[in-house]
Amino acid sequence: MDKVPLLLTPGPLTTSATVKEAMLRDWGSRDPGFVAMNAGLRQRLGAIANAQDCHEVVLLQGSGTFAVEAMIGTLLPRSAAKLLVLVNGAYGHRMVKIARTLGRAVDFMEWAEDVQVSPAEVDARLRQDQAITHVAVVHCETTSGILNHVSKIAEVVRRHRRELFIDAMSAFGTLALDAGEIPFLAAAASSNKCLEGVPGLGFVIARKDGLAASVGNAHSLALDLYDQWQGFKANGQWRFTPPTHVVAALSQALDEFDAEGGVAGRGGRYRDNLKVLVGGMRAMGFETLLSDDVQAPIIVTFRMPADPAFDFQTFYEAMGRQGFLIYPGKLTVADSFRMGCIGRLTTSDMANAVAAVRFVLGELGVASGAPE
Ligand SMILES: *Cc1c(COP(=O)(O)O)cnc(C)c1O
């Protein structure tokens, strides 16, 4: 077998050998060991957000978007409610699309992809539009890699007595999200980003009172978080076929997350990865889209080099032959590509990735990574 490339992408990500090995056993969905594993996952995921007391963790089959759709569909009332989505990238737009698809009242405020959501502008909007009952924001907008100030936004939303949804997908486990300090109705994330599990499971951390009040609200049976929660509460089991191997892998991934020192340890490694990546790329003339103060340690957007010898598709394929899968850009503000620093990657992997970029630029006859 060829050497499997490392994934410098926004997910799915490179996982450890031990996480993959955890999937070698077939579990029955009613097996007491498996039921205990689910209970453990729910407890541990809640603890990462310091949300064990006031929130419930509801696991859900599917990718992250399924969890976001279940969160909005279950917890945003069908009538007498209006969602304001704070958009500075594709995942914000996706929440608008979800709410529209579900026929819920929704509006949005938009900032450029390289600009943080402004808490002051949200404050003004909430003062002016009393119909808004819920606000949704993306913690790290993976489109660009920008960090949004969720604590400041949450503070504004709380002051106006509205409810907050957080798409914490690419941030969960790396950027602190403490329910004791950041009031939120619900936050959604998935198994396969910074928790370094395999894809196939999402989860929503939802405040108990909100979840309890949501009975009968969901537009969908499969994506009804209330019903899913009742299932876990009744017998510790999933309502429908559980992604058993994904659960086992995530359970192992959380052991490794704990061993690394939780959010501080994982976030620390990713920050180190970011430093090696950005430092190495800048030394070759590449420029990041974002300034360092708004860059989350998750994924980095680089402006496309101006050298006419640089062709992204050729560069992408050559990087793949060197053992690194990178990612195209998803921006409207600038022509770009992305490289992630999350997943089971070390600073030496990042240094090797930088060396591979240097080698490939040489192959292509590109003198500098500088844009324009
Ligand atoms: C990855 C991601 C999602 C979910 O994407 P899926 O492809 O459905 O797993 C949602 N929001 C953000 C910010 C993400 O990074």
mmCIF file of C-alpha atoms and ligand atoms in Angstrom:
data_model
loop_
_atom_site.group_PDB
_atom_site.id
_atom_site.type_symbol
_atom_site.label_atom_id
_atom_site.label_comp_id
_atom_site.label_asym_id
_atom_site.label_seq_id
_atom_site.Cartn_x
_atom_site.Cartn_y
_atom_site.Cartn_z
ATOM 1 C CA MET A 1 0.000 0.000 0.000
ATOM 2 C CA ASP A 2 1.230 3.485 -0.806
ATOM 3 C CA LYS A 3 2.033 5.667 2.151
ATOM 4 C CA VAL A 4 -1.217 7.252 3.278
ATOM 5 C CA PRO A 5 -0.988 11.038 2.937
ATOM 6 C CA LEU A 6 -1.443 13.285 5.955
ATOM 7 C CA LEU A 7 -4.619 15.356 5.800
ATOM 8 C CA LEU A 8 -3.920 19.086 6.075
ATOM 9 C CA THR A 9 -7.612 19.747 5.593
ATOM 10 C CA PRO A 10 -10.618 20.964 7.585
ATOM 11 C CA GLY A 11 -11.852 17.402 8.161
ATOM 12 C CA PRO A 12 -12.052 14.501 8.069
ATOM 13 C CA LEU A 13 -8.570 14.489 9.549
ATOM 14 C CA THR A 14 -5.602 12.273 10.180
ATOM 15 C CA THR A 15 -6.320 10.066 13.197
ATOM 16 C CA SER A 16 -3.995 8.009 15.381
ATOM 17 C CA ALA A 17 -3.389 4.309 14.773
ATOM 18 C CA THR A 18 -4.977 3.553 18.157
ATOM 19 C CA VAL A 19 -8.177 5.413 17.205
ATOM 20 C CA LYS A 20 -8.373 3.342 14.031
ATOM 21 C CA GLU A 21 -7.673 0.138 15.994
ATOM 22 C CA ALA A 22 -10.588 0.893 18.313
ATOM 23 C CA MET A 23 -12.847 0.149 15.331
ATOM 24 C CA LEU A 24 -11.695 -3.464 14.967
ATOM 25 C CA ARG A 25 -14.375 -4.744 17.329
ATOM 26 C CA ASP A 26 -18.031 -5.110 16.379
ATOM 27 C CA TRP A 27 -20.364 -3.932 19.125
ATOM 28 C CA GLY A 28 -24.017 -4.841 19.546
ATOM 29 C CA SER A 29 -26.135 -1.745 20.073
ATOM 30 C CA ARG A 30 -27.588 -3.158 23.341
ATOM 31 C CA ASP A 31 -24.325 -4.527 24.678
ATOM 32 C CA PRO A 32 -23.868 -3.133 28.206
ATOM 33 C CA GLY A 33 -20.284 -2.202 27.341
ATOM 34 C CA PHE A 34 -21.486 -0.181 24.374
ATOM 35 C CA VAL A 35 -24.305 1.446 26.349
ATOM 36 C CA ALA A 36 -21.757 2.457 28.985
ATOM 37 C CA MET A 37 -19.512 3.871 26.268
ATOM 38 C CA ASN A 38 -22.334 6.135 25.057
ATOM 39 C CA ALA A 39 -23.027 7.342 28.587
ATOM 40 C CA GLY A 40 -19.311 8.025 28.980
ATOM 41 C CA LEU A 41 -19.191 9.976 25.721
ATOM 42 C CA ARG A 42 -22.147 12.143 26.691
ATOM 43 C CA GLN A 43 -20.644 12.886 30.074
ATOM 44 C CA ARG A 44 -17.145 13.579 28.762
ATOM 45 C CA LEU A 45 -18.247 15.781 25.862
ATOM 46 C CA GLY A 46 -20.318 17.852 28.278
ATOM 47 C CA ALA A 47 -17.349 18.152 30.633
ATOM 48 C CA ILE A 48 -15.154 19.573 27.846
ATOM 49 C CA ALA A 49 -17.585 22.515 27.720
ATOM 50 C CA ASN A 50 -18.037 22.554 31.520
ATOM 51 C CA ALA A 51 -21.711 21.968 30.725
ATOM 52 C CA GLN A 52 -22.501 18.816 32.749
ATOM 53 C CA ASP A 53 -24.858 20.558 35.160
ATOM 54 C CA CYS A 54 -27.073 22.769 33.032
ATOM 55 C CA HIS A 55 -26.851 21.076 29.619
ATOM 56 C CA GLU A 56 -27.462 17.682 28.034
ATOM 57 C CA VAL A 57 -25.309 16.137 25.326
ATOM 58 C CA VAL A 58 -27.324 14.522 22.553
ATOM 59 C CA LEU A 59 -25.393 12.342 20.111
ATOM 60 C CA LEU A 60 -26.613 12.094 16.543
ATOM 61 C CA GLN A 61 -25.762 9.923 13.538
ATOM 62 C CA GLY A 62 -24.332 11.826 10.575
ATOM 63 C CA SER A 63 -21.860 14.566 9.760
ATOM 64 C CA GLY A 64 -21.639 17.905 11.531
ATOM 65 C CA THR A 65 -24.294 19.542 9.381
ATOM 66 C CA PHE A 66 -26.844 16.971 10.606
ATOM 67 C CA ALA A 67 -26.164 18.143 14.158
ATOM 68 C CA VAL A 68 -26.489 21.826 13.194
ATOM 69 C CA GLU A 69 -29.752 21.123 11.381
ATOM 70 C CA ALA A 70 -31.068 19.103 14.329
ATOM 71 C CA MET A 71 -30.084 21.912 16.734
ATOM 72 C CA ILE A 72 -31.924 24.598 14.766
ATOM 73 C CA GLY A 73 -34.851 22.378 13.821
ATOM 74 C CA THR A 74 -35.441 21.199 17.372
ATOM 75 C CA LEU A 75 -34.651 24.296 19.430
ATOM 76 C CA LEU A 76 -35.851 27.168 17.242
ATOM 77 C CA PRO A 77 -39.641 27.346 17.689
ATOM 78 C CA ARG A 78 -41.736 27.127 14.518
ATOM 79 C CA SER A 79 -43.693 30.262 15.290
ATOM 80 C CA ALA A 80 -43.181 33.464 17.291
ATOM 81 C CA ALA A 81 -39.429 33.041 16.815
ATOM 82 C CA LYS A 82 -36.877 34.575 14.486
ATOM 83 C CA LEU A 83 -33.265 33.561 14.009
ATOM 84 C CA LEU A 84 -30.499 36.071 13.293
ATOM 85 C CA VAL A 85 -27.437 34.376 11.797
ATOM 86 C CA LEU A 86 -24.076 36.182 12.051
ATOM 87 C CA VAL A 87 -22.313 35.321 8.814
ATOM 88 C CA ASN A 88 -18.658 35.683 7.864
ATOM 89 C CA GLY A 89 -18.225 32.578 5.764
ATOM 90 C CA ALA A 90 -19.839 29.522 4.193
ATOM 91 C CA TYR A 91 -20.869 27.834 7.441
ATOM 92 C CA GLY A 92 -22.812 30.898 8.540
ATOM 93 C CA HIS A 93 -24.552 30.923 5.169
ATOM 94 C CA ARG A 94 -25.306 27.224 5.659
ATOM 95 C CA MET A 95 -27.239 27.950 8.869
ATOM 96 C CA VAL A 96 -29.320 30.545 7.007
ATOM 97 C CA LYS A 97 -30.044 27.944 4.351
ATOM 98 C CA ILE A 98 -30.995 25.349 6.964
ATOM 99 C CA ALA A 99 -33.437 27.721 8.672
ATOM 100 C CA ARG A 100 -34.975 28.688 5.303
ATOM 101 C CA THR A 101 -35.272 25.049 4.256
ATOM 102 C CA LEU A 102 -37.099 24.328 7.511
ATOM 103 C CA GLY A 103 -39.438 27.268 6.870
ATOM 104 C CA ARG A 104 -38.343 29.169 9.982
ATOM 105 C CA ALA A 105 -38.149 32.960 10.183
ATOM 106 C CA VAL A 106 -34.507 33.914 9.613
ATOM 107 C CA ASP A 107 -32.437 36.963 8.847
ATOM 108 C CA PHE A 108 -28.687 37.484 8.728
ATOM 109 C CA MET A 109 -25.948 40.067 9.157
ATOM 110 C CA GLU A 110 -22.884 39.624 6.999
ATOM 111 C CA TRP A 111 -19.218 40.562 7.313
ATOM 112 C CA ALA A 112 -16.436 39.855 4.821
ATOM 113 C CA GLU A 113 -14.703 36.498 5.234
ATOM 114 C CA ASP A 114 -11.578 38.147 6.639
ATOM 115 C CA VAL A 115 -13.483 40.270 9.172
ATOM 116 C CA GLN A 116 -14.669 39.110 12.610
ATOM 117 C CA VAL A 117 -18.322 39.345 13.567
ATOM 118 C CA SER A 118 -18.709 42.664 15.392
ATOM 119 C CA PRO A 119 -20.371 42.353 18.832
ATOM 120 C CA ALA A 120 -21.162 46.099 18.746
ATOM 121 C CA GLU A 121 -23.048 45.773 15.457
ATOM 122 C CA VAL A 122 -24.929 42.752 16.802
ATOM 123 C CA ASP A 123 -25.799 44.798 19.872
ATOM 124 C CA ALA A 124 -27.247 47.579 17.701
ATOM 125 C CA ARG A 125 -29.220 45.122 15.611
ATOM 126 C CA LEU A 126 -30.732 43.375 18.622
ATOM 127 C CA ARG A 127 -31.732 46.708 20.111
ATOM 128 C CA GLN A 128 -33.444 47.655 16.893
ATOM 129 C CA ASP A 129 -35.164 44.359 15.945
ATOM 130 C CA GLN A 130 -37.269 43.051 18.819
ATOM 131 C CA ALA A 131 -38.647 40.186 16.715
ATOM 132 C CA ILE A 132 -35.324 38.364 16.868
ATOM 133 C CA THR A 133 -35.457 35.640 19.518
ATOM 134 C CA HIS A 134 -32.371 33.578 18.654
ATOM 135 C CA VAL A 135 -28.889 34.343 17.343
ATOM 136 C CA ALA A 136 -26.488 31.893 15.668
ATOM 137 C CA VAL A 137 -22.731 32.241 15.253
ATOM 138 C CA VAL A 138 -19.818 30.086 14.066
ATOM 139 C CA HIS A 139 -16.978 29.859 16.617
ATOM 140 C CA CYS A 140 -14.177 29.297 14.111
ATOM 141 C CA GLU A 141 -15.362 29.983 10.537
ATOM 142 C CA THR A 142 -13.506 27.195 8.758
ATOM 143 C CA THR A 143 -14.039 28.928 5.413
ATOM 144 C CA SER A 144 -11.152 31.271 6.207
ATOM 145 C CA GLY A 145 -9.958 30.036 9.630
ATOM 146 C CA ILE A 146 -11.105 33.201 11.381
ATOM 147 C CA LEU A 147 -11.897 33.204 15.072
ATOM 148 C CA ASN A 148 -15.145 34.841 16.175
ATOM 149 C CA HIS A 149 -15.413 36.380 19.640
ATOM 150 C CA VAL A 150 -18.095 34.052 20.968
ATOM 151 C CA SER A 151 -17.727 35.213 24.561
ATOM 152 C CA LYS A 152 -18.372 38.848 23.619
ATOM 153 C CA ILE A 153 -21.194 37.908 21.270
ATOM 154 C CA ALA A 154 -22.746 35.664 23.939
ATOM 155 C CA GLU A 155 -22.581 38.540 26.403
ATOM 156 C CA VAL A 156 -24.434 40.845 24.002
ATOM 157 C CA VAL A 157 -27.062 38.198 23.275
ATOM 158 C CA ARG A 158 -27.571 37.503 26.985
ATOM 159 C CA ARG A 159 -27.915 41.200 27.774
ATOM 160 C CA HIS A 160 -30.721 41.425 25.227
ATOM 161 C CA ARG A 161 -32.294 38.248 26.668
ATOM 162 C CA ARG A 162 -32.100 36.326 23.411
ATOM 163 C CA GLU A 163 -30.871 32.759 22.936
ATOM 164 C CA LEU A 164 -27.606 31.717 21.287
ATOM 165 C CA PHE A 165 -26.721 28.830 18.967
ATOM 166 C CA ILE A 166 -23.026 28.133 18.395
ATOM 167 C CA ASP A 167 -21.631 26.141 15.488
ATOM 168 C CA ALA A 168 -18.528 25.027 17.381
ATOM 169 C CA MET A 169 -17.654 22.342 14.850
ATOM 170 C CA SER A 170 -14.034 23.126 14.003
ATOM 171 C CA ALA A 171 -13.244 24.758 17.362
ATOM 172 C CA PHE A 172 -14.544 22.226 19.882
ATOM 173 C CA GLY A 173 -11.683 20.747 21.895
ATOM 174 C CA THR A 174 -9.227 23.461 20.840
ATOM 175 C CA LEU A 175 -10.797 26.816 21.639
ATOM 176 C CA ALA A 176 -12.296 26.959 25.109
ATOM 177 C CA LEU A 177 -16.092 26.957 25.250
ATOM 178 C CA ASP A 178 -17.039 27.126 28.922
ATOM 179 C CA ALA A 179 -20.799 27.068 29.569
ATOM 180 C CA GLY A 180 -20.140 28.697 32.931
ATOM 181 C CA GLU A 181 -18.731 31.771 31.222
ATOM 182 C CA ILE A 182 -20.368 31.720 27.795
ATOM 183 C CA PRO A 183 -24.151 31.429 28.038
ATOM 184 C CA PHE A 184 -25.545 29.409 25.132
ATOM 185 C CA LEU A 185 -28.755 27.543 24.428
ATOM 186 C CA ALA A 186 -26.958 24.989 22.280
ATOM 187 C CA ALA A 187 -23.644 24.266 20.603
ATOM 188 C CA ALA A 188 -23.032 21.701 17.871
ATOM 189 C CA ALA A 189 -19.837 19.838 16.993
ATOM 190 C CA SER A 190 -18.720 16.512 15.520
ATOM 191 C CA SER A 191 -16.457 13.534 16.078
ATOM 192 C CA ASN A 192 -13.987 14.135 13.301
ATOM 193 C CA LYS A 193 -12.458 17.554 13.820
ATOM 194 C CA CYS A 194 -10.362 18.624 16.811
ATOM 195 C CA LEU A 195 -11.477 15.632 18.863
ATOM 196 C CA GLU A 196 -9.591 13.505 16.306
ATOM 197 C CA GLY A 197 -12.210 10.786 15.983
ATOM 198 C CA VAL A 198 -13.473 9.392 12.692
ATOM 199 C CA PRO A 199 -16.428 10.921 10.802
ATOM 200 C CA GLY A 200 -20.001 9.747 11.334
ATOM 201 C CA LEU A 201 -21.300 11.335 14.508
ATOM 202 C CA GLY A 202 -22.362 14.816 15.544
ATOM 203 C CA PHE A 203 -23.513 16.065 18.911
ATOM 204 C CA VAL A 204 -25.409 18.970 20.362
ATOM 205 C CA ILE A 205 -24.837 20.339 23.850
ATOM 206 C CA ALA A 206 -28.232 21.819 24.700
ATOM 207 C CA ARG A 207 -29.463 23.582 27.817
ATOM 208 C CA LYS A 208 -31.821 21.287 29.715
ATOM 209 C CA ASP A 209 -34.713 23.751 30.001
ATOM 210 C CA GLY A 210 -34.583 24.551 26.288
ATOM 211 C CA LEU A 211 -34.409 20.911 25.318
ATOM 212 C CA ALA A 212 -37.252 19.969 27.661
ATOM 213 C CA ALA A 213 -39.426 22.722 26.161
ATOM 214 C CA SER A 214 -38.766 21.587 22.581
ATOM 215 C CA VAL A 215 -41.058 18.562 22.566
ATOM 216 C CA GLY A 216 -42.943 18.292 19.282
ATOM 217 C CA ASN A 217 -41.100 21.172 17.679
ATOM 218 C CA ALA A 218 -38.807 19.317 15.279
ATOM 219 C CA HIS A 219 -39.686 19.198 11.584
ATOM 220 C CA SER A 220 -38.096 15.783 11.261
ATOM 221 C CA LEU A 221 -38.218 12.447 13.036
ATOM 222 C CA ALA A 222 -34.587 11.431 12.503
ATOM 223 C CA LEU A 223 -33.248 14.888 13.398
ATOM 224 C CA ASP A 224 -35.457 15.384 16.469
ATOM 225 C CA LEU A 225 -32.995 16.040 19.297
ATOM 226 C CA TYR A 226 -35.733 15.911 21.910
ATOM 227 C CA ASP A 227 -36.757 12.433 20.854
ATOM 228 C CA GLN A 228 -33.134 11.326 20.563
ATOM 229 C CA TRP A 229 -32.496 12.649 24.086
ATOM 230 C CA GLN A 230 -35.526 10.753 25.421
ATOM 231 C CA GLY A 231 -34.052 7.592 23.914
ATOM 232 C CA PHE A 232 -30.724 8.050 25.679
ATOM 233 C CA LYS A 233 -32.516 8.926 28.899
ATOM 234 C CA ALA A 234 -34.809 5.906 28.780
ATOM 235 C CA ASN A 235 -32.270 3.127 28.177
ATOM 236 C CA GLY A 236 -28.942 4.676 27.220
ATOM 237 C CA GLN A 237 -29.444 3.588 23.616
ATOM 238 C CA TRP A 238 -29.642 5.300 20.266
ATOM 239 C CA ARG A 239 -33.085 5.401 18.668
ATOM 240 C CA PHE A 240 -31.830 4.049 15.348
ATOM 241 C CA THR A 241 -28.763 2.013 14.321
ATOM 242 C CA PRO A 242 -25.833 3.594 16.165
ATOM 243 C CA PRO A 243 -22.510 4.242 14.400
ATOM 244 C CA THR A 244 -20.893 1.704 16.733
ATOM 245 C CA HIS A 245 -17.381 1.858 15.281
ATOM 246 C CA VAL A 246 -17.459 5.664 15.278
ATOM 247 C CA VAL A 247 -18.539 5.663 18.927
ATOM 248 C CA ALA A 248 -15.713 3.291 19.877
ATOM 249 C CA ALA A 249 -13.206 5.403 17.950
ATOM 250 C CA LEU A 250 -14.425 8.615 19.589
ATOM 251 C CA SER A 251 -14.211 7.031 23.012
ATOM 252 C CA GLN A 252 -10.559 6.131 22.341
ATOM 253 C CA ALA A 253 -9.968 9.600 20.845
ATOM 254 C CA LEU A 254 -11.252 11.180 24.065
ATOM 255 C CA ASP A 255 -8.826 9.046 26.095
ATOM 256 C CA GLU A 256 -6.052 10.474 23.936
ATOM 257 C CA PHE A 257 -7.515 13.971 24.261
ATOM 258 C CA ASP A 258 -7.437 13.646 28.066
ATOM 259 C CA ALA A 259 -3.903 12.240 27.997
ATOM 260 C CA GLU A 260 -2.794 15.249 25.982
ATOM 261 C CA GLY A 261 -4.170 17.615 28.629
ATOM 262 C CA GLY A 262 -7.636 18.395 27.254
ATOM 263 C CA VAL A 263 -8.384 21.696 25.563
ATOM 264 C CA ALA A 264 -5.163 23.314 26.818
ATOM 265 C CA GLY A 265 -2.956 20.482 25.585
ATOM 266 C CA ARG A 266 -4.688 19.974 22.255
ATOM 267 C CA GLY A 267 -4.948 23.706 21.618
ATOM 268 C CA GLY A 268 -1.276 24.056 22.529
ATOM 269 C CA ARG A 269 -0.171 21.462 19.973
ATOM 270 C CA TYR A 270 -2.299 23.071 17.266
ATOM 271 C CA ARG A 271 -0.885 26.517 18.113
ATOM 272 C CA ASP A 272 2.626 25.087 17.769
ATOM 273 C CA ASN A 273 1.622 23.512 14.442
ATOM 274 C CA LEU A 274 0.235 26.836 13.269
ATOM 275 C CA LYS A 275 3.451 28.640 14.161
ATOM 276 C CA VAL A 276 5.624 26.182 12.219
ATOM 277 C CA LEU A 277 3.290 26.239 9.213
ATOM 278 C CA VAL A 278 2.824 29.988 8.975
ATOM 279 C CA GLY A 279 6.462 30.781 9.755
ATOM 280 C CA GLY A 280 7.686 28.329 7.110
ATOM 281 C CA MET A 281 5.225 29.503 4.466
ATOM 282 C CA ARG A 282 5.953 33.195 5.083
ATOM 283 C CA ALA A 283 9.667 32.490 4.696
ATOM 284 C CA MET A 284 8.851 31.401 1.109
ATOM 285 C CA GLY A 285 6.891 34.576 0.434
ATOM 286 C CA PHE A 286 3.378 33.211 1.016
ATOM 287 C CA GLU A 287 0.904 35.541 2.692
ATOM 288 C CA THR A 288 -1.919 34.573 5.005
ATOM 289 C CA LEU A 289 -5.367 36.017 4.381
ATOM 290 C CA LEU A 290 -5.809 36.784 8.077
ATOM 291 C CA SER A 291 -3.690 38.786 10.463
ATOM 292 C CA ASP A 292 -2.312 36.765 13.363
ATOM 293 C CA ASP A 293 -4.656 38.313 15.941
ATOM 294 C CA VAL A 294 -7.803 36.878 14.289
ATOM 295 C CA GLN A 295 -6.292 33.592 13.069
ATOM 296 C CA ALA A 296 -7.580 30.499 14.907
ATOM 297 C CA PRO A 297 -5.126 27.559 15.245
ATOM 298 C CA ILE A 298 -7.298 25.363 13.018
ATOM 299 C CA ILE A 299 -6.809 26.079 9.335
ATOM 300 C CA VAL A 300 -4.863 28.756 7.477
ATOM 301 C CA THR A 301 -5.860 30.493 4.253
ATOM 302 C CA PHE A 302 -2.950 31.481 1.993
ATOM 303 C CA ARG A 303 -3.323 33.918 -0.862
ATOM 304 C CA MET A 304 -2.634 32.397 -4.270
ATOM 305 C CA PRO A 305 0.929 33.140 -5.426
ATOM 306 C CA ALA A 306 1.240 35.574 -8.331
ATOM 307 C CA ASP A 307 4.109 33.755 -10.076
ATOM 308 C CA PRO A 308 2.734 32.629 -13.476
ATOM 309 C CA ALA A 309 4.510 29.287 -13.024
ATOM 310 C CA PHE A 310 2.216 28.510 -10.067
ATOM 311 C CA ASP A 311 -0.806 26.424 -10.970
ATOM 312 C CA PHE A 312 -2.928 25.305 -8.009
ATOM 313 C CA GLN A 313 -4.050 21.966 -9.433
ATOM 314 C CA THR A 314 -0.468 21.004 -10.306
ATOM 315 C CA PHE A 315 0.709 22.184 -6.881
ATOM 316 C CA TYR A 316 -2.084 20.223 -5.171
ATOM 317 C CA GLU A 317 -1.248 17.002 -7.004
ATOM 318 C CA ALA A 318 2.496 17.373 -6.405
ATOM 319 C CA MET A 319 1.856 17.969 -2.683
ATOM 320 C CA GLY A 320 -0.220 14.782 -2.664
ATOM 321 C CA ARG A 321 2.723 12.852 -4.113
ATOM 322 C CA GLN A 322 4.838 14.275 -1.273
ATOM 323 C CA GLY A 323 2.340 12.855 1.217
ATOM 324 C CA PHE A 324 0.248 15.900 2.085
ATOM 325 C CA LEU A 325 -3.336 16.613 1.103
ATOM 326 C CA ILE A 326 -4.097 20.325 1.157
ATOM 327 C CA TYR A 327 -7.407 22.048 0.449
ATOM 328 C CA PRO A 328 -8.725 24.509 -2.103
ATOM 329 C CA GLY A 329 -9.959 27.921 -0.970
ATOM 330 C CA LYS A 330 -13.650 28.617 -0.457
ATOM 331 C CA LEU A 331 -13.464 32.407 -0.419
ATOM 332 C CA THR A 332 -15.148 35.158 -2.322
ATOM 333 C CA VAL A 333 -12.741 37.881 -1.129
ATOM 334 C CA ALA A 334 -9.504 36.443 -2.563
ATOM 335 C CA ASP A 335 -8.097 33.616 -4.671
ATOM 336 C CA SER A 336 -6.621 31.257 -2.094
ATOM 337 C CA PHE A 337 -5.866 27.772 -0.816
ATOM 338 C CA ARG A 338 -5.933 26.316 2.691
ATOM 339 C CA MET A 339 -3.719 24.181 4.893
ATOM 340 C CA GLY A 340 -4.978 22.776 8.179
ATOM 341 C CA CYS A 341 -2.990 22.244 11.359
ATOM 342 C CA ILE A 342 -5.501 20.003 13.178
ATOM 343 C CA GLY A 343 -5.722 16.233 13.458
ATOM 344 C CA ARG A 344 -2.979 13.860 14.598
ATOM 345 C CA LEU A 345 -0.182 16.098 13.306
ATOM 346 C CA THR A 346 2.948 17.236 15.096
ATOM 347 C CA THR A 347 5.285 20.166 14.571
ATOM 348 C CA SER A 348 7.639 17.836 12.713
ATOM 349 C CA ASP A 349 4.789 16.868 10.346
ATOM 350 C CA MET A 350 4.207 20.584 9.762
ATOM 351 C CA ALA A 351 7.935 21.172 9.152
ATOM 352 C CA ASN A 352 7.869 18.297 6.644
ATOM 353 C CA ALA A 353 4.828 19.844 4.955
ATOM 354 C CA VAL A 354 6.659 23.152 4.644
ATOM 355 C CA ALA A 355 9.699 21.341 3.208
ATOM 356 C CA ALA A 356 7.385 19.612 0.706
ATOM 357 C CA VAL A 357 5.980 22.982 -0.367
ATOM 358 C CA ARG A 358 9.537 24.258 -0.901
ATOM 359 C CA PHE A 359 10.400 21.168 -2.932
ATOM 360 C CA VAL A 360 7.275 21.433 -5.078
ATOM 361 C CA LEU A 361 7.805 25.146 -5.745
ATOM 362 C CA GLY A 362 11.279 24.191 -6.982
ATOM 363 C CA GLU A 363 9.805 21.484 -9.231
ATOM 364 C CA LEU A 364 7.326 23.987 -10.687
ATOM 365 C CA GLY A 365 9.948 26.700 -11.085
ATOM 366 C CA VAL A 366 8.075 29.083 -8.800
ATOM 367 C CA ALA A 367 10.470 31.622 -7.316
ATOM 368 C CA SER A 368 8.235 32.953 -4.544
ATOM 369 C CA GLY A 369 4.886 32.310 -2.907
ATOM 370 C CA ALA A 370 4.132 36.026 -2.797
ATOM 371 C CA PRO A 371 0.709 37.072 -4.063
ATOM 372 C CA GLU A 372 0.216 39.953 -6.535
HETATM 373 C C1 LIG B 1 -16.932 20.989 9.276
HETATM 374 C C2 LIG B 1 -17.858 22.046 9.685
HETATM 375 C C3 LIG B 1 -19.255 21.861 9.698
HETATM 376 C C4 LIG B 1 -19.933 20.561 9.342
HETATM 377 O O1 LIG B 1 -19.557 20.037 8.168
HETATM 378 P P1 LIG B 1 -19.882 18.534 7.775
HETATM 379 O O2 LIG B 1 -19.237 18.432 6.424
HETATM 380 O O3 LIG B 1 -21.330 18.364 7.731
HETATM 381 O O4 LIG B 1 -19.250 17.648 8.815
HETATM 382 C C5 LIG B 1 -20.054 22.880 10.153
HETATM 383 N N1 LIG B 1 -19.531 24.027 10.556
HETATM 384 C C6 LIG B 1 -18.217 24.259 10.579
HETATM 385 C C7 LIG B 1 -17.707 25.565 11.087
HETATM 386 C C8 LIG B 1 -17.332 23.276 10.130
HETATM 387 O O5 LIG B 1 -16.006 23.501 10.152
#
